[in-house]
Amino acid sequence: FLGCFLCLLIAVLLVDSPAKFGAQALPFAMKLGCCLGAAIVLPFLDLIAILLQNTGVILLPAWFQFDKTTPRGVETMGQQLILMFGQIVALALCLLPAALVFGAILFLSHYALPNEIGIVLGSFGAAIMMCVEVAVAIRVLGGVFERFDLSAELTGQ
């Protein structure tokens, strides 16, 4: 559902974006290249953001409130602020390798291809890098998630 909503927003951006950006004309090919690049990268960005939230739940289960009956106060608000700041920093660190790959591909393709194609190719490279990061994170977090296996406690293992 989230991917369909993103594609709808990107289509609206493509159709409704202005032909000029400031004093500079923005050709349709550039708008199309940027929208295709966004359509490639944004679902993986959402995947990383969701993975980071779930990682927080797995690594710090006491910091999350699962029901409305738990008491709330200033301490809980402080925890949530620290957790949000940590997730923003983690998201920025996760996006750094993808941004470097995007920039390298765009820089290398600048001399041989039009910028629009370079943006799309760089977006593919960034998406591949984000997929690798997600795969590694899921692999590492699998061992942590195994500690929460309730069936092992029921059988006495």
PDB file of C-alpha atoms in Angstrom:
ATOM      1  CA  PHE A   1       0.000   0.000   0.000  1.00  0.00           C
ATOM      2  CA  LEU A   2       2.806   2.387   0.887  1.00  0.00           C
ATOM      3  CA  GLY A   3       4.569   1.753  -2.426  1.00  0.00           C
ATOM      4  CA  CYS A   4       1.397   2.491  -4.388  1.00  0.00           C
ATOM      5  CA  PHE A   5       0.921   5.721  -2.459  1.00  0.00           C
ATOM      6  CA  LEU A   6       4.519   6.731  -3.194  1.00  0.00           C
ATOM      7  CA  CYS A   7       4.057   6.049  -6.901  1.00  0.00           C
ATOM      8  CA  LEU A   8       0.877   8.133  -6.890  1.00  0.00           C
ATOM      9  CA  LEU A   9       2.700  11.033  -5.237  1.00  0.00           C
ATOM     10  CA  ILE A  10       5.577  10.782  -7.707  1.00  0.00           C
ATOM     11  CA  ALA A  11       3.127  10.801 -10.628  1.00  0.00           C
ATOM     12  CA  VAL A  12       1.456  13.907  -9.202  1.00  0.00           C
ATOM     13  CA  LEU A  13       4.868  15.523  -8.842  1.00  0.00           C
ATOM     14  CA  LEU A  14       5.733  14.716 -12.453  1.00  0.00           C
ATOM     15  CA  VAL A  15       2.490  16.143 -13.805  1.00  0.00           C
ATOM     16  CA  ASP A  16       2.120  19.112 -11.484  1.00  0.00           C
ATOM     17  CA  SER A  17       5.725  20.307 -11.081  1.00  0.00           C
ATOM     18  CA  PRO A  18       6.555  23.677 -12.622  1.00  0.00           C
ATOM     19  CA  ALA A  19       8.476  24.035 -15.855  1.00  0.00           C
ATOM     20  CA  LYS A  20      10.833  26.541 -14.215  1.00  0.00           C
ATOM     21  CA  PHE A  21      12.834  26.250 -11.041  1.00  0.00           C
ATOM     22  CA  GLY A  22      13.653  29.778 -10.037  1.00  0.00           C
ATOM     23  CA  ALA A  23      15.044  31.476 -13.122  1.00  0.00           C
ATOM     24  CA  GLN A  24      16.193  28.220 -14.724  1.00  0.00           C
ATOM     25  CA  ALA A  25      14.068  26.110 -17.058  1.00  0.00           C
ATOM     26  CA  LEU A  26      13.490  22.514 -15.962  1.00  0.00           C
ATOM     27  CA  PRO A  27      13.097  20.223 -18.983  1.00  0.00           C
ATOM     28  CA  PHE A  28      10.588  17.387 -18.901  1.00  0.00           C
ATOM     29  CA  ALA A  29      13.362  14.811 -19.364  1.00  0.00           C
ATOM     30  CA  MET A  30      15.045  15.995 -16.164  1.00  0.00           C
ATOM     31  CA  LYS A  31      11.739  15.884 -14.258  1.00  0.00           C
ATOM     32  CA  LEU A  32      11.107  12.391 -15.602  1.00  0.00           C
ATOM     33  CA  GLY A  33      14.613  11.226 -14.644  1.00  0.00           C
ATOM     34  CA  CYS A  34      14.250  12.609 -11.113  1.00  0.00           C
ATOM     35  CA  CYS A  35      10.803  11.034 -10.709  1.00  0.00           C
ATOM     36  CA  LEU A  36      12.061   7.655 -11.953  1.00  0.00           C
ATOM     37  CA  GLY A  37      15.000   7.897  -9.587  1.00  0.00           C
ATOM     38  CA  ALA A  38      12.658   8.707  -6.712  1.00  0.00           C
ATOM     39  CA  ALA A  39      10.391   5.795  -7.669  1.00  0.00           C
ATOM     40  CA  ILE A  40      13.404   3.483  -7.532  1.00  0.00           C
ATOM     41  CA  VAL A  41      14.896   4.717  -4.260  1.00  0.00           C
ATOM     42  CA  LEU A  42      11.925   5.676  -2.055  1.00  0.00           C
ATOM     43  CA  PRO A  43      10.512   2.159  -1.469  1.00  0.00           C
ATOM     44  CA  PHE A  44      13.917   1.035  -0.223  1.00  0.00           C
ATOM     45  CA  LEU A  45      14.168   4.129   1.962  1.00  0.00           C
ATOM     46  CA  ASP A  46      10.836   3.159   3.524  1.00  0.00           C
ATOM     47  CA  LEU A  47      12.110  -0.383   3.993  1.00  0.00           C
ATOM     48  CA  ILE A  48      15.167   0.877   5.874  1.00  0.00           C
ATOM     49  CA  ALA A  49      13.048   3.201   8.026  1.00  0.00           C
ATOM     50  CA  ILE A  50      10.682   0.368   8.966  1.00  0.00           C
ATOM     51  CA  LEU A  51      13.623  -1.940   9.641  1.00  0.00           C
ATOM     52  CA  LEU A  52      15.191   0.649  11.948  1.00  0.00           C
ATOM     53  CA  GLN A  53      11.977   0.969  13.949  1.00  0.00           C
ATOM     54  CA  ASN A  54      11.730  -2.799  14.306  1.00  0.00           C
ATOM     55  CA  THR A  55      15.405  -2.981  15.221  1.00  0.00           C
ATOM     56  CA  GLY A  56      14.730  -0.562  18.035  1.00  0.00           C
ATOM     57  CA  VAL A  57      11.941  -2.796  19.309  1.00  0.00           C
ATOM     58  CA  ILE A  58      14.174  -5.881  19.181  1.00  0.00           C
ATOM     59  CA  LEU A  59      17.241  -4.285  20.769  1.00  0.00           C
ATOM     60  CA  LEU A  60      15.462  -2.065  23.319  1.00  0.00           C
ATOM     61  CA  PRO A  61      12.115  -3.738  24.101  1.00  0.00           C
ATOM     62  CA  ALA A  62      11.697  -1.951  27.426  1.00  0.00           C
ATOM     63  CA  TRP A  63      11.727   1.438  25.711  1.00  0.00           C
ATOM     64  CA  PHE A  64       8.597   0.737  23.669  1.00  0.00           C
ATOM     65  CA  GLN A  65       5.050   0.900  24.934  1.00  0.00           C
ATOM     66  CA  PHE A  66       2.871  -1.838  23.541  1.00  0.00           C
ATOM     67  CA  ASP A  67      -0.391  -0.919  25.232  1.00  0.00           C
ATOM     68  CA  LYS A  68      -2.214   2.142  26.493  1.00  0.00           C
ATOM     69  CA  THR A  69      -2.274   1.037  30.154  1.00  0.00           C
ATOM     70  CA  THR A  70       1.399   1.704  30.868  1.00  0.00           C
ATOM     71  CA  PRO A  71       2.067   4.896  32.816  1.00  0.00           C
ATOM     72  CA  ARG A  72       3.347   7.866  30.876  1.00  0.00           C
ATOM     73  CA  GLY A  73       5.238  10.897  32.027  1.00  0.00           C
ATOM     74  CA  VAL A  74       8.212  13.115  31.441  1.00  0.00           C
ATOM     75  CA  GLU A  75      10.568  10.128  31.566  1.00  0.00           C
ATOM     76  CA  THR A  76       8.676   8.403  28.765  1.00  0.00           C
ATOM     77  CA  MET A  77       8.749  11.562  26.678  1.00  0.00           C
ATOM     78  CA  GLY A  78      12.511  11.789  27.183  1.00  0.00           C
ATOM     79  CA  GLN A  79      12.950   8.167  26.172  1.00  0.00           C
ATOM     80  CA  GLN A  80      10.922   8.730  23.032  1.00  0.00           C
ATOM     81  CA  LEU A  81      12.979  11.816  22.128  1.00  0.00           C
ATOM     82  CA  ILE A  82      16.240   9.926  22.602  1.00  0.00           C
ATOM     83  CA  LEU A  83      14.890   7.017  20.573  1.00  0.00           C
ATOM     84  CA  MET A  84      13.737   9.316  17.758  1.00  0.00           C
ATOM     85  CA  PHE A  85      17.109  11.077  17.650  1.00  0.00           C
ATOM     86  CA  GLY A  86      18.877   7.711  17.571  1.00  0.00           C
ATOM     87  CA  GLN A  87      16.699   6.503  14.708  1.00  0.00           C
ATOM     88  CA  ILE A  88      17.367   9.690  12.720  1.00  0.00           C
ATOM     89  CA  VAL A  89      21.125   9.304  13.211  1.00  0.00           C
ATOM     90  CA  ALA A  90      20.929   5.611  12.283  1.00  0.00           C
ATOM     91  CA  LEU A  91      18.910   6.432   9.158  1.00  0.00           C
ATOM     92  CA  ALA A  92      21.476   9.043   8.125  1.00  0.00           C
ATOM     93  CA  LEU A  93      24.300   6.555   8.635  1.00  0.00           C
ATOM     94  CA  CYS A  94      22.424   3.895   6.653  1.00  0.00           C
ATOM     95  CA  LEU A  95      21.859   6.301   3.766  1.00  0.00           C
ATOM     96  CA  LEU A  96      25.473   7.470   3.608  1.00  0.00           C
ATOM     97  CA  PRO A  97      26.808   4.461   1.600  1.00  0.00           C
ATOM     98  CA  ALA A  98      23.846   4.646  -0.783  1.00  0.00           C
ATOM     99  CA  ALA A  99      24.447   8.370  -1.286  1.00  0.00           C
ATOM    100  CA  LEU A 100      28.123   7.724  -2.000  1.00  0.00           C
ATOM    101  CA  VAL A 101      27.240   5.068  -4.590  1.00  0.00           C
ATOM    102  CA  PHE A 102      24.668   7.392  -6.171  1.00  0.00           C
ATOM    103  CA  GLY A 103      27.181  10.244  -6.327  1.00  0.00           C
ATOM    104  CA  ALA A 104      29.920   8.061  -7.771  1.00  0.00           C
ATOM    105  CA  ILE A 105      27.676   6.665 -10.500  1.00  0.00           C
ATOM    106  CA  LEU A 106      26.307  10.108 -11.318  1.00  0.00           C
ATOM    107  CA  PHE A 107      29.821  11.555 -11.468  1.00  0.00           C
ATOM    108  CA  LEU A 108      31.143   8.757 -13.690  1.00  0.00           C
ATOM    109  CA  SER A 109      28.148   8.821 -16.017  1.00  0.00           C
ATOM    110  CA  HIS A 110      28.206  12.611 -16.320  1.00  0.00           C
ATOM    111  CA  TYR A 111      30.830  12.507 -19.050  1.00  0.00           C
ATOM    112  CA  ALA A 112      29.317   9.720 -21.152  1.00  0.00           C
ATOM    113  CA  LEU A 113      25.542   9.926 -20.645  1.00  0.00           C
ATOM    114  CA  PRO A 114      22.893  12.609 -20.180  1.00  0.00           C
ATOM    115  CA  ASN A 115      22.269  13.621 -16.579  1.00  0.00           C
ATOM    116  CA  GLU A 116      18.765  12.127 -16.615  1.00  0.00           C
ATOM    117  CA  ILE A 117      20.116   8.655 -17.364  1.00  0.00           C
ATOM    118  CA  GLY A 118      22.866   9.139 -14.794  1.00  0.00           C
ATOM    119  CA  ILE A 119      20.260   9.932 -12.152  1.00  0.00           C
ATOM    120  CA  VAL A 120      18.325   6.755 -12.948  1.00  0.00           C
ATOM    121  CA  LEU A 121      21.489   4.619 -12.994  1.00  0.00           C
ATOM    122  CA  GLY A 122      22.661   6.173  -9.740  1.00  0.00           C
ATOM    123  CA  SER A 123      19.273   5.447  -8.218  1.00  0.00           C
ATOM    124  CA  PHE A 124      19.618   1.789  -9.190  1.00  0.00           C
ATOM    125  CA  GLY A 125      23.049   1.699  -7.556  1.00  0.00           C
ATOM    126  CA  ALA A 126      21.728   3.350  -4.401  1.00  0.00           C
ATOM    127  CA  ALA A 127      18.795   0.930  -4.286  1.00  0.00           C
ATOM    128  CA  ILE A 128      21.147  -2.044  -4.606  1.00  0.00           C
ATOM    129  CA  MET A 129      23.292  -0.664  -1.782  1.00  0.00           C
ATOM    130  CA  MET A 130      20.204  -0.224   0.407  1.00  0.00           C
ATOM    131  CA  CYS A 131      19.131  -3.808  -0.376  1.00  0.00           C
ATOM    132  CA  VAL A 132      22.541  -5.068   0.714  1.00  0.00           C
ATOM    133  CA  GLU A 133      22.281  -3.082   3.951  1.00  0.00           C
ATOM    134  CA  VAL A 134      18.808  -4.460   4.653  1.00  0.00           C
ATOM    135  CA  ALA A 135      19.954  -8.026   3.947  1.00  0.00           C
ATOM    136  CA  VAL A 136      22.911  -7.681   6.309  1.00  0.00           C
ATOM    137  CA  ALA A 137      20.749  -6.102   9.011  1.00  0.00           C
ATOM    138  CA  ILE A 138      18.137  -8.841   8.771  1.00  0.00           C
ATOM    139  CA  ARG A 139      20.855 -11.493   8.933  1.00  0.00           C
ATOM    140  CA  VAL A 140      22.434  -9.926  12.011  1.00  0.00           C
ATOM    141  CA  LEU A 141      19.132  -9.248  13.741  1.00  0.00           C
ATOM    142  CA  GLY A 142      17.976 -12.811  13.152  1.00  0.00           C
ATOM    143  CA  GLY A 143      20.250 -14.019  15.941  1.00  0.00           C
ATOM    144  CA  VAL A 144      18.952 -11.345  18.287  1.00  0.00           C
ATOM    145  CA  PHE A 145      15.372 -12.214  17.393  1.00  0.00           C
ATOM    146  CA  GLU A 146      16.032 -15.876  18.186  1.00  0.00           C
ATOM    147  CA  ARG A 147      16.518 -14.936  21.840  1.00  0.00           C
ATOM    148  CA  PHE A 148      12.843 -13.965  21.971  1.00  0.00           C
ATOM    149  CA  ASP A 149      11.656 -17.450  21.024  1.00  0.00           C
ATOM    150  CA  LEU A 150       8.918 -18.248  23.519  1.00  0.00           C
ATOM    151  CA  SER A 151       8.605 -21.860  22.378  1.00  0.00           C
ATOM    152  CA  ALA A 152      12.107 -22.543  23.734  1.00  0.00           C
ATOM    153  CA  GLU A 153      10.968 -21.419  27.182  1.00  0.00           C
ATOM    154  CA  LEU A 154       7.848 -23.589  27.048  1.00  0.00           C
ATOM    155  CA  THR A 155       9.815 -26.732  26.197  1.00  0.00           C
ATOM    156  CA  GLY A 156      12.494 -25.970  28.804  1.00  0.00           C
ATOM    157  CA  GLN A 157      15.398 -25.631  26.363  1.00  0.00           C
TER     158      GLN A 157
END
